PDB file of C-alpha atoms and ligand atoms in Angstrom:
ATOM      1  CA  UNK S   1      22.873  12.384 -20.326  1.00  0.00           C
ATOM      2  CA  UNK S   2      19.653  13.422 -19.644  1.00  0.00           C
ATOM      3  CA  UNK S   3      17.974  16.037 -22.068  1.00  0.00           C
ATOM      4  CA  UNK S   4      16.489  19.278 -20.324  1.00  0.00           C
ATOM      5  CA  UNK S   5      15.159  20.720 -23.455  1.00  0.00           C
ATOM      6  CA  UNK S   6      13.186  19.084 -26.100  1.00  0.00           C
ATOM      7  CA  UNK S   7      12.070  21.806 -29.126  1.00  0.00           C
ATOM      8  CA  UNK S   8       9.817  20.258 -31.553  1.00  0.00           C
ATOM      9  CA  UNK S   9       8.353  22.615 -33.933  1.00  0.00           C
ATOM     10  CA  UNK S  10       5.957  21.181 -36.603  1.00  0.00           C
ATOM     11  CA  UNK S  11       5.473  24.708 -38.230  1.00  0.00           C
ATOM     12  CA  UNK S  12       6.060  28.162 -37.403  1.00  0.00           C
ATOM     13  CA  UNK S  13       5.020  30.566 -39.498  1.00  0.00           C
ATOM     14  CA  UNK S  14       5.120  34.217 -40.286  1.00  0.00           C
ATOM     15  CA  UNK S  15       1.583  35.170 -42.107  1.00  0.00           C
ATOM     16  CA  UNK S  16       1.611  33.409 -45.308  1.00  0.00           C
ATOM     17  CA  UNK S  17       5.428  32.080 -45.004  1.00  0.00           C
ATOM     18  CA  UNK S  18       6.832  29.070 -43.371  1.00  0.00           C
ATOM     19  CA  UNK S  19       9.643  30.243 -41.646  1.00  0.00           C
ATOM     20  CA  UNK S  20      10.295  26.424 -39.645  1.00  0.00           C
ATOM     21  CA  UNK S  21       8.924  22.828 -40.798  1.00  0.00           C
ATOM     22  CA  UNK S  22       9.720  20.239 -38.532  1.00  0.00           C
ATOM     23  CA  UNK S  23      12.051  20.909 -36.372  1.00  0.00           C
ATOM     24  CA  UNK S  24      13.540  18.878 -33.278  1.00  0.00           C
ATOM     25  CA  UNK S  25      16.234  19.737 -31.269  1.00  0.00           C
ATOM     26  CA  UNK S  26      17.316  18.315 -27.633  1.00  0.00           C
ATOM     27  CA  UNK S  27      19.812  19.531 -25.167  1.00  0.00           C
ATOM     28  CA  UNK S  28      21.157  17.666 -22.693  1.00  0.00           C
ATOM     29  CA  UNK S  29      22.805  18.448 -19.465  1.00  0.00           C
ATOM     30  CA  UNK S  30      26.019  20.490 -19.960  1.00  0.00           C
ATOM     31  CA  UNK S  31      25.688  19.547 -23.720  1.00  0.00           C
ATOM     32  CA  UNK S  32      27.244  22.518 -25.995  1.00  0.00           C
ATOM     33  CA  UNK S  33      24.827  23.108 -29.296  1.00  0.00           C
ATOM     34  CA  UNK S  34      25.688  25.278 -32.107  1.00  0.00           C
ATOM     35  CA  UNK S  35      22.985  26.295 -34.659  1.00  0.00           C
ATOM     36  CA  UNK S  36      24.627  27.199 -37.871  1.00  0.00           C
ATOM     37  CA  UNK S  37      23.078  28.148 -41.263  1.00  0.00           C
ATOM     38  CA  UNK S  38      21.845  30.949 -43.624  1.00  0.00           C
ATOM     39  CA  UNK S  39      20.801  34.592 -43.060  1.00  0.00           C
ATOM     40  CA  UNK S  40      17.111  34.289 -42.926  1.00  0.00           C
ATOM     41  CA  UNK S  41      16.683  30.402 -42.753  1.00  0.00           C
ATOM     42  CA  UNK S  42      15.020  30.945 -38.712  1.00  0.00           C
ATOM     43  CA  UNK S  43      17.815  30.493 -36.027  1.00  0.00           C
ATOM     44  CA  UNK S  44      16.762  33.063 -34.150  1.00  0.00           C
ATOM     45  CA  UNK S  45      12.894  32.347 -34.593  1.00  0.00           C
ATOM     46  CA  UNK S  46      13.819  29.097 -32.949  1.00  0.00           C
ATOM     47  CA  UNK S  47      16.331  30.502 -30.250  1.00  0.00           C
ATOM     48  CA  UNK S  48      13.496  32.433 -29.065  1.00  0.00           C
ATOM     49  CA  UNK S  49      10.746  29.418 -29.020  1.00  0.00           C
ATOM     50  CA  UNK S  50      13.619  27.762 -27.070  1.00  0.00           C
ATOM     51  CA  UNK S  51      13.486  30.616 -24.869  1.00  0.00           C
ATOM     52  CA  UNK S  52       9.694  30.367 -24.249  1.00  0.00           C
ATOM     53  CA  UNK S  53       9.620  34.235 -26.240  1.00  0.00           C
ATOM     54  CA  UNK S  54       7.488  33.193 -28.811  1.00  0.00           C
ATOM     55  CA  UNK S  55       4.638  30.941 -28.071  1.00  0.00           C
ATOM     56  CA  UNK S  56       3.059  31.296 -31.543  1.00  0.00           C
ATOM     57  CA  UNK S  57       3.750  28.091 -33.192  1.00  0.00           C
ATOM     58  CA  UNK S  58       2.869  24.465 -33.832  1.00  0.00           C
ATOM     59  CA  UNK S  59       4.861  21.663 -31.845  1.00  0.00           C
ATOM     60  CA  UNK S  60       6.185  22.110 -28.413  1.00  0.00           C
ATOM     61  CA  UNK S  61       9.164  22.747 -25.831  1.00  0.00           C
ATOM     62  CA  UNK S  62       9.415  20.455 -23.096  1.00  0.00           C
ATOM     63  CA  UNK S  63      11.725  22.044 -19.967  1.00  0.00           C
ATOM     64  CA  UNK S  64      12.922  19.024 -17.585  1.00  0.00           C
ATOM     65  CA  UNK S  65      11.646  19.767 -13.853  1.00  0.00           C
ATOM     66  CA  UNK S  66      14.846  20.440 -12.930  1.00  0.00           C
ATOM     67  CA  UNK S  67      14.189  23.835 -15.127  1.00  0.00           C
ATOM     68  CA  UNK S  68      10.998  24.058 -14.180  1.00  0.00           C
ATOM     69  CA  UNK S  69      11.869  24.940 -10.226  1.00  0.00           C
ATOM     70  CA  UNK S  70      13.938  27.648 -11.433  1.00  0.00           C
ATOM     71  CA  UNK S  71      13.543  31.125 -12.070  1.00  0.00           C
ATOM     72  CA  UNK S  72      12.507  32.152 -15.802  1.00  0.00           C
ATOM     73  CA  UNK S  73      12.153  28.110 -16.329  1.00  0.00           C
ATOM     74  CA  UNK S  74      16.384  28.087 -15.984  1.00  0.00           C
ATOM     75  CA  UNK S  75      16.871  29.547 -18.992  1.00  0.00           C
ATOM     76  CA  UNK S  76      18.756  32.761 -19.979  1.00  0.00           C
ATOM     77  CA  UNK S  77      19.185  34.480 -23.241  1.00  0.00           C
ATOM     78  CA  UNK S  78      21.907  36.412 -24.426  1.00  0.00           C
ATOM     79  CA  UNK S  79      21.659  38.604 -27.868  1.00  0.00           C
ATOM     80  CA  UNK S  80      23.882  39.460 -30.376  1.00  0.00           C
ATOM     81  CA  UNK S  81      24.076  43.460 -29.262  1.00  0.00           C
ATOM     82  CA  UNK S  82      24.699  43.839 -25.238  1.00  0.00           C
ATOM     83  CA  UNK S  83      21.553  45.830 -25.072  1.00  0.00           C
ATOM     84  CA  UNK S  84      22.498  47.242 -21.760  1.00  0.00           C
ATOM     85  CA  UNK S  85      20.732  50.302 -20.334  1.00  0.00           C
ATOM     86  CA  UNK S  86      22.674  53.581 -20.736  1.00  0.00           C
ATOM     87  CA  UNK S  87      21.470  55.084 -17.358  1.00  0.00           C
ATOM     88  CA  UNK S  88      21.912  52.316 -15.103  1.00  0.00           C
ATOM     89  CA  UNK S  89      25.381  51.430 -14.126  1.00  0.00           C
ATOM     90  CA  UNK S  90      27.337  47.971 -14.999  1.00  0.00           C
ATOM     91  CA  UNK S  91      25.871  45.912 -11.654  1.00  0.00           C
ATOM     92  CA  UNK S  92      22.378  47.535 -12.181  1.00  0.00           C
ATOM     93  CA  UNK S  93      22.058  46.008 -15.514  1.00  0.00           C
ATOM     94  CA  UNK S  94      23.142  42.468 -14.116  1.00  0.00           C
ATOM     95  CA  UNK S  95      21.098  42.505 -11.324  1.00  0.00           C
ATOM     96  CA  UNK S  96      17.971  44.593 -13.293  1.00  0.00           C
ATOM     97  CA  UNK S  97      15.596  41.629 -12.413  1.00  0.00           C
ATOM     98  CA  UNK S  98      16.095  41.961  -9.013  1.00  0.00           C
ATOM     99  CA  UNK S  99      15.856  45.473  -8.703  1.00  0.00           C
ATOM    100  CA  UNK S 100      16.899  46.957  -5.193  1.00  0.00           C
ATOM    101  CA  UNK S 101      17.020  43.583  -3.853  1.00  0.00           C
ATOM    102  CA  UNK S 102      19.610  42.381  -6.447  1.00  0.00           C
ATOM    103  CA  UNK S 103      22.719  39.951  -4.825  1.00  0.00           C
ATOM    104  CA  UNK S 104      25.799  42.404  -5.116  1.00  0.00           C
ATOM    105  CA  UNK S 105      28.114  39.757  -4.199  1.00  0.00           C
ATOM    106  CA  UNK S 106      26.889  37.689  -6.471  1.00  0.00           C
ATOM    107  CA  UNK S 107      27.129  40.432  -8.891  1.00  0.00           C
ATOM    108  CA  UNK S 108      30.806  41.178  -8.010  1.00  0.00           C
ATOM    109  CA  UNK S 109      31.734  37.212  -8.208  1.00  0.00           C
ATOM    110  CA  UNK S 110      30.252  37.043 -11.609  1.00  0.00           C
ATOM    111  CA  UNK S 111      32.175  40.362 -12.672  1.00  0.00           C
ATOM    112  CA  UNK S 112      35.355  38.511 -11.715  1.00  0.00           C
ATOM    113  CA  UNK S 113      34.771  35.708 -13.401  1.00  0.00           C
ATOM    114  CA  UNK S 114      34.260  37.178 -16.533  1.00  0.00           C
ATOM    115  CA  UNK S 115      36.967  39.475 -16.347  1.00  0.00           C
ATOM    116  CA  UNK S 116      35.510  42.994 -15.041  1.00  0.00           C
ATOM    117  CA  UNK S 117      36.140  42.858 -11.430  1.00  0.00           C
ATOM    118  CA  UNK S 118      36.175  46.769  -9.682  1.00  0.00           C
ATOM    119  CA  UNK S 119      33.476  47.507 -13.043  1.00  0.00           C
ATOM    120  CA  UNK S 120      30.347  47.673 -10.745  1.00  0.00           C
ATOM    121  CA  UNK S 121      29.933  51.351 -11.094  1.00  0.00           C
ATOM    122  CA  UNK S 122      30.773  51.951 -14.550  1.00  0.00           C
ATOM    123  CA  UNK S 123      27.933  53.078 -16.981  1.00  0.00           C
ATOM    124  CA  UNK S 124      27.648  51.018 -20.126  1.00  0.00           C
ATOM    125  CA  UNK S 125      29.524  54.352 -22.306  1.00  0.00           C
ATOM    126  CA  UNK S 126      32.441  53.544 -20.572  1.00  0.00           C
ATOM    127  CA  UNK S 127      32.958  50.105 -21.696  1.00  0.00           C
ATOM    128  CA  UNK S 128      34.649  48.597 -25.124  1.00  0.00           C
ATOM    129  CA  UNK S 129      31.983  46.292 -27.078  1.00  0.00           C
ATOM    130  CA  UNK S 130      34.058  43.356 -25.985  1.00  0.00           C
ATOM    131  CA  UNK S 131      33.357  44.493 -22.034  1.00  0.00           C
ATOM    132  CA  UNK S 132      29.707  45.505 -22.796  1.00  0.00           C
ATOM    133  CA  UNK S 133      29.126  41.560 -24.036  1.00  0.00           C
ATOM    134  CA  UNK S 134      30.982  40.280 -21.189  1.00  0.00           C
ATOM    135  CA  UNK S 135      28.501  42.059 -19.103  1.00  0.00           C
ATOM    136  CA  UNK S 136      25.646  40.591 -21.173  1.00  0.00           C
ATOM    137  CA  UNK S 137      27.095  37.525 -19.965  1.00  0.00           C
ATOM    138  CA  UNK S 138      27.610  37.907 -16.392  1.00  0.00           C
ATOM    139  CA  UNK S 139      23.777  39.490 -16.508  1.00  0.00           C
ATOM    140  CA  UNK S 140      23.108  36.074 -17.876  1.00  0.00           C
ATOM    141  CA  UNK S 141      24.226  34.350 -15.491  1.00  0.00           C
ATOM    142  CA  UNK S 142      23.075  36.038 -12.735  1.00  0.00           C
ATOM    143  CA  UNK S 143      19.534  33.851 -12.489  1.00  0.00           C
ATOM    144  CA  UNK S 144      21.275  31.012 -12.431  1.00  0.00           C
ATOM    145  CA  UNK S 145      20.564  29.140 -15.421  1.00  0.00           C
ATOM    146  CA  UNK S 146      20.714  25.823 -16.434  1.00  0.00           C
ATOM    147  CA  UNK S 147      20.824  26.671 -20.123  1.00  0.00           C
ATOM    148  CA  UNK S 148      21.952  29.490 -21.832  1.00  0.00           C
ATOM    149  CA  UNK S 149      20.739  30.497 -25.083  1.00  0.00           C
ATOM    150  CA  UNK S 150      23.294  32.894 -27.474  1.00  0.00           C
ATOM    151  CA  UNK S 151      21.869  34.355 -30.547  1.00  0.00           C
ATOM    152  CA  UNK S 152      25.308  35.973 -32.430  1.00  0.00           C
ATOM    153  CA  UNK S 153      26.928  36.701 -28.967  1.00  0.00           C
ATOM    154  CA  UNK S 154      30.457  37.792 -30.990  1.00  0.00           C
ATOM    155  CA  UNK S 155      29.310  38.933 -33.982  1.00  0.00           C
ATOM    156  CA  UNK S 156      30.044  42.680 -33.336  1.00  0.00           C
ATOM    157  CA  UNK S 157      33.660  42.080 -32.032  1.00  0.00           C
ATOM    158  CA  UNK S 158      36.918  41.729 -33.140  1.00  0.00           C
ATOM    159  CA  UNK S 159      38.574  38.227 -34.112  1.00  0.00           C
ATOM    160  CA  UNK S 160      40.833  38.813 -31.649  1.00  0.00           C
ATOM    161  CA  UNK S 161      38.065  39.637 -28.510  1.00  0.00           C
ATOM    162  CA  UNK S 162      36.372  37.295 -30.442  1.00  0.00           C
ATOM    163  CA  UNK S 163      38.466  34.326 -29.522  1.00  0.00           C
ATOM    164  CA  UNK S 164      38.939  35.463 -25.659  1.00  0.00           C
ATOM    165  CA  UNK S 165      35.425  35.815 -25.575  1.00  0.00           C
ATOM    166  CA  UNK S 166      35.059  31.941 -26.837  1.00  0.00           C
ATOM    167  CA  UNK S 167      37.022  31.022 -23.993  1.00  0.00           C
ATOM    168  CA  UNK S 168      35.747  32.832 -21.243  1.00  0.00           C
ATOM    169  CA  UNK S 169      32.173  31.263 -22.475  1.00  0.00           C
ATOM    170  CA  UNK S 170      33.451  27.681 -22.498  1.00  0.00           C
ATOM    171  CA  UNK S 171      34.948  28.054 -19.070  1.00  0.00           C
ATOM    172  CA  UNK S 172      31.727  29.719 -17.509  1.00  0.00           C
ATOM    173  CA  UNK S 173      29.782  27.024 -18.934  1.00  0.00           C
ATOM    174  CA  UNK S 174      32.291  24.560 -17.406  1.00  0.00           C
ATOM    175  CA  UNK S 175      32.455  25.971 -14.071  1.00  0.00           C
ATOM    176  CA  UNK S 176      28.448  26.864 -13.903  1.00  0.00           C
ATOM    177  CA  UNK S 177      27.926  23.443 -15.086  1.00  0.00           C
ATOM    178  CA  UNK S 178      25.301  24.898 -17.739  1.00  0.00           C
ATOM    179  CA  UNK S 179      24.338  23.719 -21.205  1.00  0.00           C
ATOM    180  CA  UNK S 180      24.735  26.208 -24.301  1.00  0.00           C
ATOM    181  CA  UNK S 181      22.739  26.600 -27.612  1.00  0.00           C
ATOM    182  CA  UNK S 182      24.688  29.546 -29.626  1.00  0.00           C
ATOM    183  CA  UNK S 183      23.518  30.807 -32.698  1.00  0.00           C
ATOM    184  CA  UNK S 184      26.210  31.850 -35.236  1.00  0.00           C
ATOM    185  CA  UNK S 185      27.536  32.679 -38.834  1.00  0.00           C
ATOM    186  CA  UNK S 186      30.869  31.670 -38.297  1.00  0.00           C
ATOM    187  CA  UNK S 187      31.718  27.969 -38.600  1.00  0.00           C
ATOM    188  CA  UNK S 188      35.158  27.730 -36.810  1.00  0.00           C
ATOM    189  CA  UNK S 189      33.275  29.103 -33.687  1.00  0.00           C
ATOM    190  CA  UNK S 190      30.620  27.008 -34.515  1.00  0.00           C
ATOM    191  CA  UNK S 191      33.540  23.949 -34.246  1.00  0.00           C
ATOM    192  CA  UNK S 192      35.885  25.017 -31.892  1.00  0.00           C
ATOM    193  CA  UNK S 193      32.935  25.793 -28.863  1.00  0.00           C
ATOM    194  CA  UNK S 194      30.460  22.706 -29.939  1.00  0.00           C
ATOM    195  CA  UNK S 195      29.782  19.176 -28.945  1.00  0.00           C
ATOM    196  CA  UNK S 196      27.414  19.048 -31.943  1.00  0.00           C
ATOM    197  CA  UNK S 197      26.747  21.770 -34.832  1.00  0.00           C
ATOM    198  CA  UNK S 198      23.389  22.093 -36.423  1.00  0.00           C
ATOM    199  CA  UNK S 199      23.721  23.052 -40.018  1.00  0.00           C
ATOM    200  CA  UNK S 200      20.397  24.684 -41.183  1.00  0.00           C
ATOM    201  CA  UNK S 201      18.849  25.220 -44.330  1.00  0.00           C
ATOM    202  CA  UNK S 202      15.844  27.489 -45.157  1.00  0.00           C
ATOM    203  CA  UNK S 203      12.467  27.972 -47.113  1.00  0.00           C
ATOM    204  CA  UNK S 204      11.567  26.224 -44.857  1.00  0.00           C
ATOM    205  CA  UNK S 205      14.277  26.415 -42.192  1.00  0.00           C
ATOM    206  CA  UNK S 206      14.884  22.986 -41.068  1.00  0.00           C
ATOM    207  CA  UNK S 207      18.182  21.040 -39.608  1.00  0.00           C
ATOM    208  CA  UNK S 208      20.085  19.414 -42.346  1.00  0.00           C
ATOM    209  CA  UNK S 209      22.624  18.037 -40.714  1.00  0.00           C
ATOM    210  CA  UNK S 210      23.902  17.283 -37.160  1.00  0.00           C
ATOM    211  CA  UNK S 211      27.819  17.224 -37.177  1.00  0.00           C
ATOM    212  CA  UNK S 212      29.163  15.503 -33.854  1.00  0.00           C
ATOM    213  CA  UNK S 213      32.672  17.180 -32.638  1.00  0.00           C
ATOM    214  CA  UNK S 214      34.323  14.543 -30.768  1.00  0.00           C
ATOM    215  CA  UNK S 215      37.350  16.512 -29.902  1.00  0.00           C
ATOM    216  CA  UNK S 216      37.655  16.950 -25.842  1.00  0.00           C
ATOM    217  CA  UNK S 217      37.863  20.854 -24.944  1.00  0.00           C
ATOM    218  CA  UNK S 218      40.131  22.468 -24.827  1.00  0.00           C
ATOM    219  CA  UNK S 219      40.544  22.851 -28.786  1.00  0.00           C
ATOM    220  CA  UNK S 220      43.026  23.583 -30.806  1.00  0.00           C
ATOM    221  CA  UNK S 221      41.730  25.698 -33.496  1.00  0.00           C
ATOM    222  CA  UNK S 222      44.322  24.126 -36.027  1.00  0.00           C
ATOM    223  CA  UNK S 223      43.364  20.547 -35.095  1.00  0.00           C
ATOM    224  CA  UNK S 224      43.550  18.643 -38.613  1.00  0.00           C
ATOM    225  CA  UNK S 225      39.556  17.235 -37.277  1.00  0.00           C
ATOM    226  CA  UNK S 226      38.183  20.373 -36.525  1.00  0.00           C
ATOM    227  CA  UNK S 227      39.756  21.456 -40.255  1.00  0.00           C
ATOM    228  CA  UNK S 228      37.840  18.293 -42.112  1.00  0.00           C
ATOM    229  CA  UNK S 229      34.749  18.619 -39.956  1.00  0.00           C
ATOM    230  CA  UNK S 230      34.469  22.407 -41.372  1.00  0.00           C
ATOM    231  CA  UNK S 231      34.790  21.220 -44.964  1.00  0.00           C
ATOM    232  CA  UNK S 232      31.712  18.907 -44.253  1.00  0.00           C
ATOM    233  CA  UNK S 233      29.996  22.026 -42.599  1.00  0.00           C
ATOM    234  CA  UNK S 234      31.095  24.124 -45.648  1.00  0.00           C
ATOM    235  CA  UNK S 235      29.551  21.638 -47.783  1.00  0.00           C
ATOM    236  CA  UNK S 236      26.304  21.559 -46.073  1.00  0.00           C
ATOM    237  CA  UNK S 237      25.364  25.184 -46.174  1.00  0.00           C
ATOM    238  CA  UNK S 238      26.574  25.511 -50.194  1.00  0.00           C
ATOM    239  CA  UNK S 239      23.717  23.016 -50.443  1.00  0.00           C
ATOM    240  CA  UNK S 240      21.580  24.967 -48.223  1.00  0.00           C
ATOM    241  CA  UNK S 241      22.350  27.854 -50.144  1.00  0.00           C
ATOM    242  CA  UNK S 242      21.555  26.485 -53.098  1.00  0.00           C
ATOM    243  CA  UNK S 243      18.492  25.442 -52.500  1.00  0.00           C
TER     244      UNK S 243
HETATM  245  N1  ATP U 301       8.463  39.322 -36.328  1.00  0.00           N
HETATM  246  C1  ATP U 301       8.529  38.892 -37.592  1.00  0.00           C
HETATM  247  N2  ATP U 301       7.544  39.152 -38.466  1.00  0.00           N
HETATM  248  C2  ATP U 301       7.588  38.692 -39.747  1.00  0.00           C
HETATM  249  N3  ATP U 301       8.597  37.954 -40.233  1.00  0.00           N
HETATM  250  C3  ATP U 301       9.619  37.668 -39.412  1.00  0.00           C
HETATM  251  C4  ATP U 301       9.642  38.121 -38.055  1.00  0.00           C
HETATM  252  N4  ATP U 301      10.785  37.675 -37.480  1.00  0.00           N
HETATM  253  C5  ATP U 301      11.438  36.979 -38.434  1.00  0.00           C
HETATM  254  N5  ATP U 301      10.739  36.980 -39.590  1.00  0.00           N
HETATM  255  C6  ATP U 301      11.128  36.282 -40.821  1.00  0.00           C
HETATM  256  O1  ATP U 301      11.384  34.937 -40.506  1.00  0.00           O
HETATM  257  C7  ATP U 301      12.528  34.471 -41.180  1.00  0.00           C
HETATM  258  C8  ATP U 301      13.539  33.938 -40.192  1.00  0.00           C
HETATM  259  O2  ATP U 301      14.023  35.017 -39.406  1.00  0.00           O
HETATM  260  P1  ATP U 301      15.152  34.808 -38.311  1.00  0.00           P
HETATM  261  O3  ATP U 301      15.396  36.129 -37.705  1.00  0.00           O
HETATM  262  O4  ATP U 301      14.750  33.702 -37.402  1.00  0.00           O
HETATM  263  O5  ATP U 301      16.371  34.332 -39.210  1.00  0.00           O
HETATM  264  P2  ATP U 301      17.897  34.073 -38.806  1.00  0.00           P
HETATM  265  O6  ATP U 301      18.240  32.706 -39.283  1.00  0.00           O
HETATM  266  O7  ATP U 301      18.090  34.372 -37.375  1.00  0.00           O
HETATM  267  O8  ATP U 301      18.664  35.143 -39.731  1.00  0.00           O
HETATM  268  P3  ATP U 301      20.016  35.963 -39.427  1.00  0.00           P
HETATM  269  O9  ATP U 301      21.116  34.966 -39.597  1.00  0.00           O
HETATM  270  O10 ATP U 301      20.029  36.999 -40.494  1.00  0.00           O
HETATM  271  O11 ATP U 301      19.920  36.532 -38.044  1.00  0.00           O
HETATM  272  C9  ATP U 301      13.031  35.620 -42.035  1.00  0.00           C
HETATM  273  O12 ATP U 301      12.562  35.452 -43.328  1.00  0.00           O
HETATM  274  C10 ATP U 301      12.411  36.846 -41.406  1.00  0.00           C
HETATM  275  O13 ATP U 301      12.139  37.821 -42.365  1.00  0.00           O
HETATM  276 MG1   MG U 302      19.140  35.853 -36.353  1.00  0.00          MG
END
């Protein structure tokens, strides 16, 4: 697999604090990363140097040419509220970047797929906070992307919507043939959606440990692996915490 993002960050820091210290992460070509670890410790400091958001930092990101050619260097961001706008309907906010000009069919496939077909004209008041993330999503998508970067996508949902949202991600990043790097607290999500988990610690925020899930998707979320793998996860951030 080839890698099309390569994060090195020597340092980052915030005035007088070192938020990151050596950091390297690479993703690879429909490769599913999950970054795991304490409040505070920098996950989304380094979602967002992924992202090309913050350029204020020692090291480097190196996007493979086949991001490069695309629009917003293939990469898409999705945060942990759905931050849609209040005034513009549900297709307006998925196709803001394109104003006017924005690809309503595209728009309406994408609204299928994750769920919300006949949604275009709703306004974001009129959706549940399960819907208004699956419209994050779909708005996403709609550049394209080669990677997709999550920061907490779930976090504000129920365990239920939680789960179908889990799913629906999984088999958009199947079908779009797109790599993920998710941000999250919760470990089973962190296990159940990953190829490889990232436990972080902090002061400074660093990876620890790189857990490999070898399980083939689709999980099962009461496979006796996934259960061991979380004890070594659990382990890892007790240290982390402890620190
Ligand atoms: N713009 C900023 N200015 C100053 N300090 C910041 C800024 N953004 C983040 N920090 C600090 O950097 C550290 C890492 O923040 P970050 O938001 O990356 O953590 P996180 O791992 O995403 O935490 P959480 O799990 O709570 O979302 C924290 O100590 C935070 O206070
Ligand atoms: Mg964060």
């Amino acid at each position: 697999m080839s890698k099309l993002l390569n994060i090195r960050v020597a340092q980052k820091t915030f005035g007088a604090t070192v938020v990151l210290e050596d950091v390297e992460l690479a993703l690879a070509e429909q490769e599913i990363v999950a970054l795991l670890g304490p409040s505070g410790c920098g996950k989304s400091t380094l979602l967002r140097i992924a992202a090309g958001l913050d350029l204020d930092y020692a090291g480097n990101v190196e996007y493979a040419t086949e991001l490069t050619a695309r629009r917003n260097s293939g990469v898409a961001y999705v945060f942990q509220e759905p931050r849609l706008m209040p005034w513009l309907t549900v297709a307006q906010n998925i196709g803001f970047a394109d104003g006017k000009q924005a690809d309503q069919k595209w728009i309406s496939q994408l609204l299928e797929e994750v769920g919300l077909g006949g949604w275009e004209s709703a306004l974001p008041k009129q959706l549940s906070g399960g819907m208004a993330q699956r419209v994050a999503i779909a708005r996403g998508l709609y550049s394209r992307p080669r990677v997709l970067l999550l920061d907490e996508p779930f976090s504000a949902v129920d365990a239920f919507t939680r789960m179908k949202l889990q799913d629906l991600l999984l088999s958009l990043a199947r079908e779009h043939g797109i790599s993920l790097l998710l941000v999250t607290h919760d470990i089973d999500e962190s296990l159940y959606l990953a190829d490889r988990v990232l436990v972080m610690g902090s002061r400074p925020g660093n990876v620890r440990k790189s857990i490999h899930v070898p399980l083939p998707q689709p999980r099962n979320r009461a496979d006796e692996w996934l259960v061991s793998l979380k004890a070594e996860a659990l382990a890892e951030l007790h240290e982390s915490h402890a620190i």
